mmCIF file of C-alpha atoms in Angstrom:
data_model
loop_
_atom_site.group_PDB
_atom_site.id
_atom_site.type_symbol
_atom_site.label_atom_id
_atom_site.label_comp_id
_atom_site.label_asym_id
_atom_site.label_seq_id
_atom_site.Cartn_x
_atom_site.Cartn_y
_atom_site.Cartn_z
ATOM 1 C CA MET A 1 0.108 0.009 0.195
ATOM 2 C CA ASN A 2 1.313 3.366 -0.835
ATOM 3 C CA LEU A 3 0.427 6.999 0.519
ATOM 4 C CA MET A 4 -1.742 7.741 -2.013
ATOM 5 C CA ASP A 5 -3.940 4.606 -1.262
ATOM 6 C CA VAL A 6 -4.035 5.862 2.431
ATOM 7 C CA LEU A 7 -4.787 9.738 1.665
ATOM 8 C CA GLN A 8 -6.984 9.577 -1.223
ATOM 9 C CA PRO A 9 -9.987 7.917 0.756
ATOM 10 C CA GLU A 10 -9.449 10.768 3.543
ATOM 11 C CA ALA A 11 -9.329 13.469 1.018
ATOM 12 C CA VAL A 12 -12.418 12.073 -0.977
ATOM 13 C CA ARG A 13 -14.365 11.768 2.584
ATOM 14 C CA TRP A 14 -13.665 15.580 3.162
ATOM 15 C CA LEU A 15 -14.411 16.937 -0.114
ATOM 16 C CA LEU A 16 -17.857 14.887 0.142
ATOM 17 C CA ASP A 17 -18.602 16.447 3.639
ATOM 18 C CA CYS A 18 -17.839 19.822 2.266
ATOM 19 C CA ARG A 19 -21.246 19.389 0.186
ATOM 20 C CA HIS A 20 -24.021 21.589 1.222
ATOM 21 C CA GLN A 21 -26.896 19.341 2.207
ATOM 22 C CA GLN A 22 -29.438 22.029 3.607
ATOM 23 C CA ARG A 23 -30.916 25.460 1.889
ATOM 24 C CA HIS A 24 -28.219 27.946 2.480
ATOM 25 C CA PRO A 25 -29.529 30.896 4.898
ATOM 26 C CA PHE A 26 -27.734 33.567 2.905
ATOM 27 C CA THR A 27 -29.030 33.010 -0.579
ATOM 28 C CA GLY A 28 -31.715 30.392 -0.346
ATOM 29 C CA ALA A 29 -29.651 28.009 -2.441
ATOM 30 C CA GLU A 30 -30.802 24.500 -2.720
ATOM 31 C CA PRO A 31 -29.015 21.441 -1.219
ATOM 32 C CA GLY A 32 -26.445 19.669 -3.303
ATOM 33 C CA GLY A 33 -23.699 22.386 -4.329
ATOM 34 C CA TRP A 34 -20.410 23.047 -3.039
ATOM 35 C CA GLY A 35 -18.638 26.302 -1.444
ATOM 36 C CA TRP A 36 -15.338 27.479 -1.586
ATOM 37 C CA THR A 37 -14.339 26.183 1.744
ATOM 38 C CA ASP A 38 -15.319 23.988 4.434
ATOM 39 C CA LEU A 39 -15.926 26.939 6.878
ATOM 40 C CA SER A 40 -19.395 28.236 8.048
ATOM 41 C CA GLY A 41 -18.779 31.642 5.873
ATOM 42 C CA ALA A 42 -18.988 29.138 2.395
ATOM 43 C CA VAL A 43 -21.950 29.605 -0.088
ATOM 44 C CA PRO A 44 -22.661 26.944 -2.818
ATOM 45 C CA ASP A 45 -21.581 28.177 -6.123
ATOM 46 C CA ALA A 46 -21.266 27.387 -9.901
ATOM 47 C CA ASP A 47 -17.335 27.419 -9.761
ATOM 48 C CA ASP A 48 -16.366 25.437 -6.731
ATOM 49 C CA THR A 49 -19.561 22.953 -7.577
ATOM 50 C CA PRO A 50 -18.028 21.931 -11.022
ATOM 51 C CA ALA A 51 -14.717 21.896 -9.409
ATOM 52 C CA ALA A 52 -15.750 19.252 -6.963
ATOM 53 C CA MET A 53 -17.303 17.301 -9.411
ATOM 54 C CA LEU A 54 -14.545 17.141 -11.640
ATOM 55 C CA ALA A 55 -11.989 16.213 -8.961
ATOM 56 C CA LEU A 56 -14.136 13.483 -8.031
ATOM 57 C CA ALA A 57 -14.753 12.179 -11.493
ATOM 58 C CA GLN A 58 -10.986 11.966 -11.711
ATOM 59 C CA VAL A 59 -10.884 9.807 -8.490
ATOM 60 C CA ARG A 60 -13.390 7.430 -9.562
ATOM 61 C CA ARG A 61 -11.724 7.085 -13.128
ATOM 62 C CA SER A 62 -8.292 6.487 -11.856
ATOM 63 C CA SER A 63 -6.727 3.206 -11.167
ATOM 64 C CA LEU A 64 -6.685 4.337 -7.098
ATOM 65 C CA SER A 65 -10.652 4.362 -7.109
ATOM 66 C CA ASN A 66 -12.104 3.131 -3.898
ATOM 67 C CA PRO A 67 -14.934 1.088 -4.644
ATOM 68 C CA ALA A 68 -16.306 1.702 -1.173
ATOM 69 C CA LEU A 69 -16.675 5.137 -2.037
ATOM 70 C CA ASP A 70 -18.032 4.670 -5.301
ATOM 71 C CA GLN A 71 -21.736 5.129 -4.571
ATOM 72 C CA GLN A 72 -21.193 7.879 -2.168
ATOM 73 C CA ILE A 73 -19.206 9.661 -5.041
ATOM 74 C CA GLU A 74 -21.929 9.259 -7.571
ATOM 75 C CA ALA A 75 -25.025 9.968 -5.067
ATOM 76 C CA ALA A 76 -22.844 13.411 -4.283
ATOM 77 C CA CYS A 77 -22.241 14.238 -7.928
ATOM 78 C CA ARG A 78 -26.079 13.539 -9.181
ATOM 79 C CA ALA A 79 -27.014 16.081 -6.561
ATOM 80 C CA GLY A 80 -24.206 18.405 -7.672
ATOM 81 C CA ALA A 81 -25.674 18.044 -11.195
ATOM 82 C CA ASN A 82 -29.102 18.470 -10.230
ATOM 83 C CA TRP A 83 -28.199 21.715 -8.258
ATOM 84 C CA LEU A 84 -26.379 23.029 -11.468
ATOM 85 C CA LEU A 85 -29.447 22.355 -13.706
ATOM 86 C CA GLY A 86 -31.994 24.504 -11.171
ATOM 87 C CA LEU A 87 -29.203 27.437 -11.392
ATOM 88 C CA GLN A 88 -29.042 28.028 -14.981
ATOM 89 C CA ASN A 89 -30.020 31.231 -15.979
ATOM 90 C CA ARG A 90 -32.681 32.193 -18.765
ATOM 91 C CA ASP A 91 -29.774 33.267 -21.395
ATOM 92 C CA GLY A 92 -28.366 29.658 -21.083
ATOM 93 C CA GLY A 93 -25.236 30.597 -19.046
ATOM 94 C CA TRP A 94 -24.478 29.898 -15.340
ATOM 95 C CA PRO A 95 -24.545 32.463 -12.729
ATOM 96 C CA THR A 96 -22.261 32.437 -9.372
ATOM 97 C CA PHE A 97 -24.921 31.832 -6.440
ATOM 98 C CA CYS A 98 -28.434 32.739 -7.805
ATOM 99 C CA ARG A 99 -30.520 32.115 -10.727
ATOM 100 C CA GLY A 100 -32.052 35.333 -11.407
ATOM 101 C CA TRP A 101 -32.477 38.089 -14.089
ATOM 102 C CA GLY A 102 -28.867 38.404 -14.809
ATOM 103 C CA LYS A 103 -28.427 42.080 -14.043
ATOM 104 C CA LEU A 104 -26.656 41.874 -10.536
ATOM 105 C CA PRO A 105 -23.216 40.131 -9.710
ATOM 106 C CA PHE A 106 -24.871 37.426 -8.223
ATOM 107 C CA ASP A 107 -27.094 36.363 -10.849
ATOM 108 C CA ARG A 108 -25.190 37.326 -13.965
ATOM 109 C CA SER A 109 -24.059 34.809 -16.134
ATOM 110 C CA GLY A 110 -20.498 34.363 -16.836
ATOM 111 C CA SER A 111 -18.597 32.584 -19.562
ATOM 112 C CA ASP A 112 -15.975 31.214 -17.024
ATOM 113 C CA LEU A 113 -18.847 29.873 -14.877
ATOM 114 C CA THR A 114 -20.591 28.323 -17.870
ATOM 115 C CA ALA A 115 -17.514 26.617 -19.017
ATOM 116 C CA HIS A 116 -17.073 25.038 -15.861
ATOM 117 C CA ALA A 117 -20.613 23.912 -15.522
ATOM 118 C CA LEU A 118 -20.685 22.437 -18.999
ATOM 119 C CA ARG A 119 -17.423 20.275 -18.386
ATOM 120 C CA ALA A 120 -18.854 18.801 -15.123
ATOM 121 C CA LEU A 121 -21.919 18.075 -16.418
ATOM 122 C CA HIS A 122 -20.398 16.478 -19.402
ATOM 123 C CA ILE A 123 -18.031 14.371 -17.587
ATOM 124 C CA TRP A 124 -20.936 12.985 -15.221
ATOM 125 C CA LYS A 125 -23.613 12.547 -17.892
ATOM 126 C CA GLY A 126 -21.103 9.875 -19.339
ATOM 127 C CA GLN A 127 -20.111 8.294 -16.192
ATOM 128 C CA MET A 128 -23.833 7.974 -14.995
ATOM 129 C CA ASN A 129 -24.833 6.758 -18.071
ATOM 130 C CA GLY A 130 -23.534 3.311 -17.940
ATOM 131 C CA SER A 131 -20.339 4.480 -20.044
ATOM 132 C CA LYS A 132 -16.783 2.717 -19.418
ATOM 133 C CA LEU A 133 -15.021 4.464 -16.669
ATOM 134 C CA GLY A 134 -11.226 4.786 -17.076
ATOM 135 C CA ASN A 135 -10.475 2.033 -14.965
ATOM 136 C CA GLY A 136 -12.085 -0.698 -17.217
ATOM 137 C CA ARG A 137 -15.048 -1.073 -14.961
ATOM 138 C CA ARG A 138 -18.666 0.147 -15.974
ATOM 139 C CA ASP A 139 -21.238 2.240 -13.909
ATOM 140 C CA ALA A 140 -23.989 -0.151 -13.380
ATOM 141 C CA LYS A 141 -26.453 2.300 -12.292
ATOM 142 C CA GLU A 142 -28.309 4.316 -15.088
ATOM 143 C CA PRO A 143 -29.988 7.817 -14.632
ATOM 144 C CA THR A 144 -33.387 8.599 -15.293
ATOM 145 C CA SER A 145 -34.133 9.592 -18.962
ATOM 146 C CA ARG A 146 -35.452 12.855 -17.572
ATOM 147 C CA LEU A 147 -32.052 13.808 -15.745
ATOM 148 C CA ALA A 148 -30.113 12.864 -19.037
ATOM 149 C CA ALA A 149 -32.499 14.786 -21.185
ATOM 150 C CA ARG A 150 -32.086 17.657 -18.671
ATOM 151 C CA GLN A 151 -28.284 17.552 -18.880
ATOM 152 C CA GLU A 152 -28.277 17.191 -22.695
ATOM 153 C CA LYS A 153 -30.531 20.408 -23.106
ATOM 154 C CA ALA A 154 -28.638 22.394 -20.314
ATOM 155 C CA ILE A 155 -25.276 21.637 -22.413
ATOM 156 C CA GLU A 156 -26.706 22.600 -25.548
ATOM 157 C CA ARG A 157 -28.262 25.915 -24.104
ATOM 158 C CA GLY A 158 -24.839 26.506 -22.523
ATOM 159 C CA LEU A 159 -22.910 26.246 -25.851
ATOM 160 C CA ALA A 160 -25.401 28.516 -27.336
ATOM 161 C CA TYR A 161 -24.536 31.238 -24.727
ATOM 162 C CA LEU A 162 -21.030 30.712 -25.137
ATOM 163 C CA GLY A 163 -21.291 31.300 -28.795
ATOM 164 C CA ARG A 164 -23.517 34.447 -28.263
ATOM 165 C CA THR A 165 -20.870 35.977 -25.683
ATOM 166 C CA GLN A 166 -17.402 35.409 -27.820
ATOM 167 C CA ARG A 167 -16.243 38.585 -28.721
ATOM 168 C CA ALA A 168 -15.345 39.619 -32.232
ATOM 169 C CA ASP A 169 -11.647 39.061 -31.555
ATOM 170 C CA GLY A 170 -12.122 35.515 -30.514
ATOM 171 C CA SER A 171 -11.823 36.161 -26.822
ATOM 172 C CA TRP A 172 -14.435 35.748 -24.007
ATOM 173 C CA LEU A 173 -14.573 37.472 -20.683
ATOM 174 C CA PRO A 174 -14.851 35.916 -17.231
ATOM 175 C CA LEU A 175 -17.047 37.345 -14.448
ATOM 176 C CA TRP A 176 -14.614 36.643 -11.440
ATOM 177 C CA PHE A 177 -11.387 37.267 -12.921
ATOM 178 C CA GLY A 178 -9.379 40.370 -13.917
ATOM 179 C CA ASN A 179 -6.221 41.936 -15.119
ATOM 180 C CA HIS A 180 -5.137 45.155 -13.084
ATOM 181 C CA ASP A 181 -3.232 46.445 -16.302
ATOM 182 C CA ASN A 182 -6.215 46.325 -18.847
ATOM 183 C CA ARG A 183 -9.042 48.199 -19.823
ATOM 184 C CA ASP A 184 -12.229 48.062 -17.335
ATOM 185 C CA ASP A 185 -9.598 45.355 -15.679
ATOM 186 C CA GLU A 186 -10.510 42.709 -18.183
ATOM 187 C CA ASN A 187 -9.014 39.340 -18.337
ATOM 188 C CA PRO A 188 -9.882 37.668 -21.726
ATOM 189 C CA ILE A 189 -6.858 35.161 -21.392
ATOM 190 C CA TYR A 190 -8.410 33.745 -18.666
ATOM 191 C CA GLY A 191 -11.919 33.707 -19.659
ATOM 192 C CA THR A 192 -10.905 32.226 -23.170
ATOM 193 C CA ALA A 193 -8.749 29.706 -21.557
ATOM 194 C CA ARG A 194 -11.545 28.595 -19.443
ATOM 195 C CA VAL A 195 -13.929 28.264 -22.049
ATOM 196 C CA LEU A 196 -11.546 26.317 -24.470
ATOM 197 C CA LEU A 197 -11.383 23.738 -21.950
ATOM 198 C CA ALA A 198 -15.150 23.208 -22.206
ATOM 199 C CA TYR A 199 -15.106 22.911 -26.018
ATOM 200 C CA GLU A 200 -12.321 20.527 -25.872
ATOM 201 C CA THR A 201 -14.061 18.131 -23.019
ATOM 202 C CA LEU A 202 -17.434 18.205 -24.973
ATOM 203 C CA GLY A 203 -15.698 17.411 -28.049
ATOM 204 C CA ARG A 204 -16.588 20.237 -30.040
ATOM 205 C CA LYS A 205 -13.003 21.372 -31.102
ATOM 206 C CA ASP A 206 -14.671 21.290 -34.846
ATOM 207 C CA GLN A 207 -16.451 24.459 -34.001
ATOM 208 C CA PRO A 208 -15.428 27.873 -35.660
ATOM 209 C CA ALA A 209 -15.784 29.317 -31.938
ATOM 210 C CA TYR A 210 -12.989 27.023 -30.845
ATOM 211 C CA LYS A 211 -10.461 27.773 -33.459
ATOM 212 C CA ASN A 212 -10.992 31.492 -33.320
ATOM 213 C CA GLY A 213 -10.344 31.217 -29.238
ATOM 214 C CA CYS A 214 -7.255 29.210 -29.926
ATOM 215 C CA ASP A 215 -6.152 32.091 -32.361
ATOM 216 C CA TYR A 216 -6.933 34.846 -29.907
ATOM 217 C CA LEU A 217 -4.662 33.102 -27.459
ATOM 218 C CA ILE A 218 -1.727 32.655 -30.220
ATOM 219 C CA LYS A 219 -2.007 36.550 -30.803
ATOM 220 C CA ALA A 220 -2.106 37.149 -27.269
ATOM 221 C CA GLN A 221 1.324 35.749 -26.182
ATOM 222 C CA ASN A 222 3.519 37.919 -24.873
ATOM 223 C CA ALA A 223 7.559 38.499 -26.098
ATOM 224 C CA ASP A 224 8.736 36.306 -22.925
ATOM 225 C CA GLY A 225 6.449 33.454 -24.025
ATOM 226 C CA GLY A 226 3.732 33.920 -21.291
ATOM 227 C CA TRP A 227 0.559 35.398 -21.272
ATOM 228 C CA GLY A 228 -1.364 38.232 -19.461
ATOM 229 C CA GLY A 229 0.318 40.704 -16.962
ATOM 230 C CA GLY A 230 1.181 44.159 -17.603
ATOM 231 C CA ASP A 231 3.791 46.788 -16.332
ATOM 232 C CA SER A 232 2.631 46.258 -12.892
ATOM 233 C CA VAL A 233 3.428 42.688 -12.760
ATOM 234 C CA THR A 234 7.303 44.024 -13.638
ATOM 235 C CA ARG A 235 7.361 46.939 -10.996
ATOM 236 C CA TRP A 236 6.078 44.743 -8.494
ATOM 237 C CA LEU A 237 9.041 42.124 -9.332
ATOM 238 C CA ARG A 238 11.584 44.594 -9.424
ATOM 239 C CA GLN A 239 10.372 46.451 -6.213
ATOM 240 C CA ASN A 240 10.440 43.049 -4.585
ATOM 241 C CA GLY A 241 13.861 41.877 -5.545
ATOM 242 C CA LEU A 242 12.386 38.883 -7.821
ATOM 243 C CA PRO A 243 14.104 38.196 -10.816
ATOM 244 C CA CYS A 244 12.364 38.798 -14.126
ATOM 245 C CA VAL A 245 12.109 35.913 -16.816
ATOM 246 C CA ARG A 246 14.121 36.248 -19.963
ATOM 247 C CA GLU A 247 14.074 39.619 -20.833
ATOM 248 C CA ARG A 248 14.021 39.848 -24.747
ATOM 249 C CA GLY A 249 15.190 42.641 -26.994
ATOM 250 C CA GLY A 250 15.013 45.260 -24.212
ATOM 251 C CA GLU A 251 11.453 44.520 -23.500
ATOM 252 C CA SER A 252 10.063 44.027 -19.726
ATOM 253 C CA ILE A 253 8.502 41.037 -18.590
ATOM 254 C CA VAL A 254 4.976 41.236 -18.077
ATOM 255 C CA SER A 255 3.198 37.906 -18.192
ATOM 256 C CA THR A 256 1.851 36.438 -14.643
ATOM 257 C CA VAL A 257 2.208 32.768 -13.889
ATOM 258 C CA GLU A 258 -1.387 31.991 -13.637
ATOM 259 C CA GLU A 259 -2.547 33.411 -16.972
ATOM 260 C CA SER A 260 0.228 31.957 -18.559
ATOM 261 C CA ALA A 261 -0.588 28.732 -17.127
ATOM 262 C CA VAL A 262 -4.288 28.395 -18.054
ATOM 263 C CA ALA A 263 -3.381 29.645 -21.475
ATOM 264 C CA LEU A 264 -0.850 26.950 -22.034
ATOM 265 C CA GLU A 265 -3.205 24.397 -20.833
ATOM 266 C CA ALA A 266 -6.011 25.323 -23.189
ATOM 267 C CA LEU A 267 -3.759 25.511 -26.301
ATOM 268 C CA ALA A 268 -2.037 22.072 -25.256
ATOM 269 C CA GLY A 269 -5.065 20.405 -25.672
ATOM 270 C CA SER A 270 -6.005 21.691 -29.068
ATOM 271 C CA GLY A 271 -3.982 18.997 -31.038
ATOM 272 C CA ILE A 272 -3.183 21.615 -33.640
ATOM 273 C CA ALA A 273 0.245 21.241 -35.021
ATOM 274 C CA GLY A 274 0.462 24.866 -35.905
ATOM 275 C CA TYR A 275 0.418 25.771 -32.130
ATOM 276 C CA ARG A 276 3.457 23.506 -31.307
ATOM 277 C CA ALA A 277 6.007 26.465 -31.283
ATOM 278 C CA THR A 278 3.835 28.800 -29.072
ATOM 279 C CA ILE A 279 3.387 25.591 -26.486
ATOM 280 C CA ILE A 280 6.879 25.423 -26.409
ATOM 281 C CA GLU A 281 7.560 28.823 -25.667
ATOM 282 C CA GLY A 282 4.872 28.728 -22.962
ATOM 283 C CA VAL A 283 6.471 25.983 -21.400
ATOM 284 C CA ARG A 284 10.091 27.504 -21.591
ATOM 285 C CA PHE A 285 8.383 30.637 -19.733
ATOM 286 C CA LEU A 286 6.814 28.473 -16.963
ATOM 287 C CA GLN A 287 10.040 26.489 -16.425
ATOM 288 C CA ASP A 288 11.882 29.902 -16.232
ATOM 289 C CA ALA A 289 9.033 30.888 -13.439
ATOM 290 C CA ILE A 290 9.604 27.764 -11.461
ATOM 291 C CA ALA A 291 13.406 28.089 -11.490
ATOM 292 C CA THR A 292 13.297 31.654 -10.225
ATOM 293 C CA ASP A 293 10.697 31.141 -7.660
ATOM 294 C CA ARG A 294 7.636 33.096 -8.997
ATOM 295 C CA CYS A 295 5.327 30.098 -8.420
ATOM 296 C CA ASP A 296 5.579 31.238 -4.514
ATOM 297 C CA HIS A 297 4.574 35.048 -5.324
ATOM 298 C CA PRO A 298 0.933 34.677 -6.594
ATOM 299 C CA TRP A 299 -0.535 37.557 -8.589
ATOM 300 C CA PRO A 300 -3.961 38.989 -7.804
ATOM 301 C CA ILE A 301 -6.048 38.095 -10.692
ATOM 302 C CA GLY A 302 -9.212 37.341 -8.833
ATOM 303 C CA PHE A 303 -11.726 39.925 -8.044
ATOM 304 C CA TYR A 304 -14.889 40.260 -6.249
ATOM 305 C CA PHE A 305 -18.170 42.133 -7.739
ATOM 306 C CA ALA A 306 -17.008 45.329 -5.734
ATOM 307 C CA LYS A 307 -13.341 45.249 -6.957
ATOM 308 C CA LEU A 308 -11.806 43.809 -4.289
ATOM 309 C CA TRP A 309 -8.824 41.964 -5.686
ATOM 310 C CA TYR A 310 -7.442 38.692 -4.199
ATOM 311 C CA HIS A 311 -4.795 36.084 -4.957
ATOM 312 C CA GLU A 312 -4.404 32.630 -4.001
ATOM 313 C CA GLN A 313 -1.083 30.923 -2.902
ATOM 314 C CA LEU A 314 -2.066 27.638 -4.642
ATOM 315 C CA TYR A 315 -3.278 29.012 -7.886
ATOM 316 C CA PRO A 316 0.637 29.219 -9.628
ATOM 317 C CA LEU A 317 1.279 25.307 -8.535
ATOM 318 C CA ILE A 318 -1.828 23.903 -9.522
ATOM 319 C CA LEU A 319 -2.248 25.883 -12.786
ATOM 320 C CA THR A 320 1.229 25.317 -13.638
ATOM 321 C CA THR A 321 1.178 21.719 -12.748
ATOM 322 C CA ALA A 322 -2.033 21.173 -14.910
ATOM 323 C CA ALA A 323 -0.572 23.268 -18.024
ATOM 324 C CA LEU A 324 2.961 21.297 -17.849
ATOM 325 C CA GLY A 325 1.502 18.037 -17.648
ATOM 326 C CA LYS A 326 -0.791 18.741 -20.543
ATOM 327 C CA ALA A 327 1.882 20.423 -22.569
ATOM 328 C CA MET A 328 4.057 17.524 -22.119
ATOM 329 C CA ALA A 329 1.621 14.804 -23.241
ATOM 330 C CA ALA A 330 1.055 17.329 -26.403
ATOM 331 C CA LEU A 331 4.644 17.590 -27.299
ATOM 332 C CA LYS A 332 4.775 13.801 -27.462
ATOM 333 C CA GLN A 333 2.756 13.803 -30.435
ATOM 334 C CA PRO A 334 4.279 13.684 -33.573
#
């Protein structure tokens, strides 16, 4: 027995215990979703719920899957799927906390939230429909035809929403992530990368919207090989005595680890041979960032609706690990 065999069931049980099983007193949210913490201040939302569902799907498909937990995992994710289905807005997108008119930050649809919800619904629609799992077993429990139909309809409505909200340059704007140095604090790098992952997961890479989004990220790559950021990043690095990463042609380094990682992960899944050079440059940026300890210094790319900017210490580590793992697999392809 290795360490993962011991730790994984404990981590899974913790995640299962974090699911809200009563109506939330702040938002009136129905039971079934996950919030951002196991503490009492958490509110179930359309970003952390898909994240939990995707993590549990990975556990269930892995060789380390614990059969004793499978039933609990599926029950929790069925509840999570129903919770997401009940949250979808009239415009086809997903809001953060509450289904509503789409006018307020709490009930307005977002491309990043919608993309995350679509990935979770799609993955679990397959796992709860008798499809073969990654470990070679089959899920014996079939969902009701009504649940399957609701999931499929919601996915198509969500894709239509994403199609309508794509900007002319091929990008999407997220709801909860921003960039200090962009006009109106917009962060199209994060939004576009997250939406492209949804198209990839759903097998819709043949759609023009997907190719246009990839092309946007290609054009948005900075001279240092990364993405996003701005002058404030360079100033902050220098003020704190941190080395800049590979200056080229006298240009200042502007990219952030977080935005570079999400962009690289999205492009690495494209399977488009013409993007190989861009992917390699993105890998080099992240390698240099690791070597210069930039992953120890998260950048504030998240903001609340009141423009209360925040960062997360694990973002650089988690996002970089995901991006490099996916890029490594992509670069092995001829």
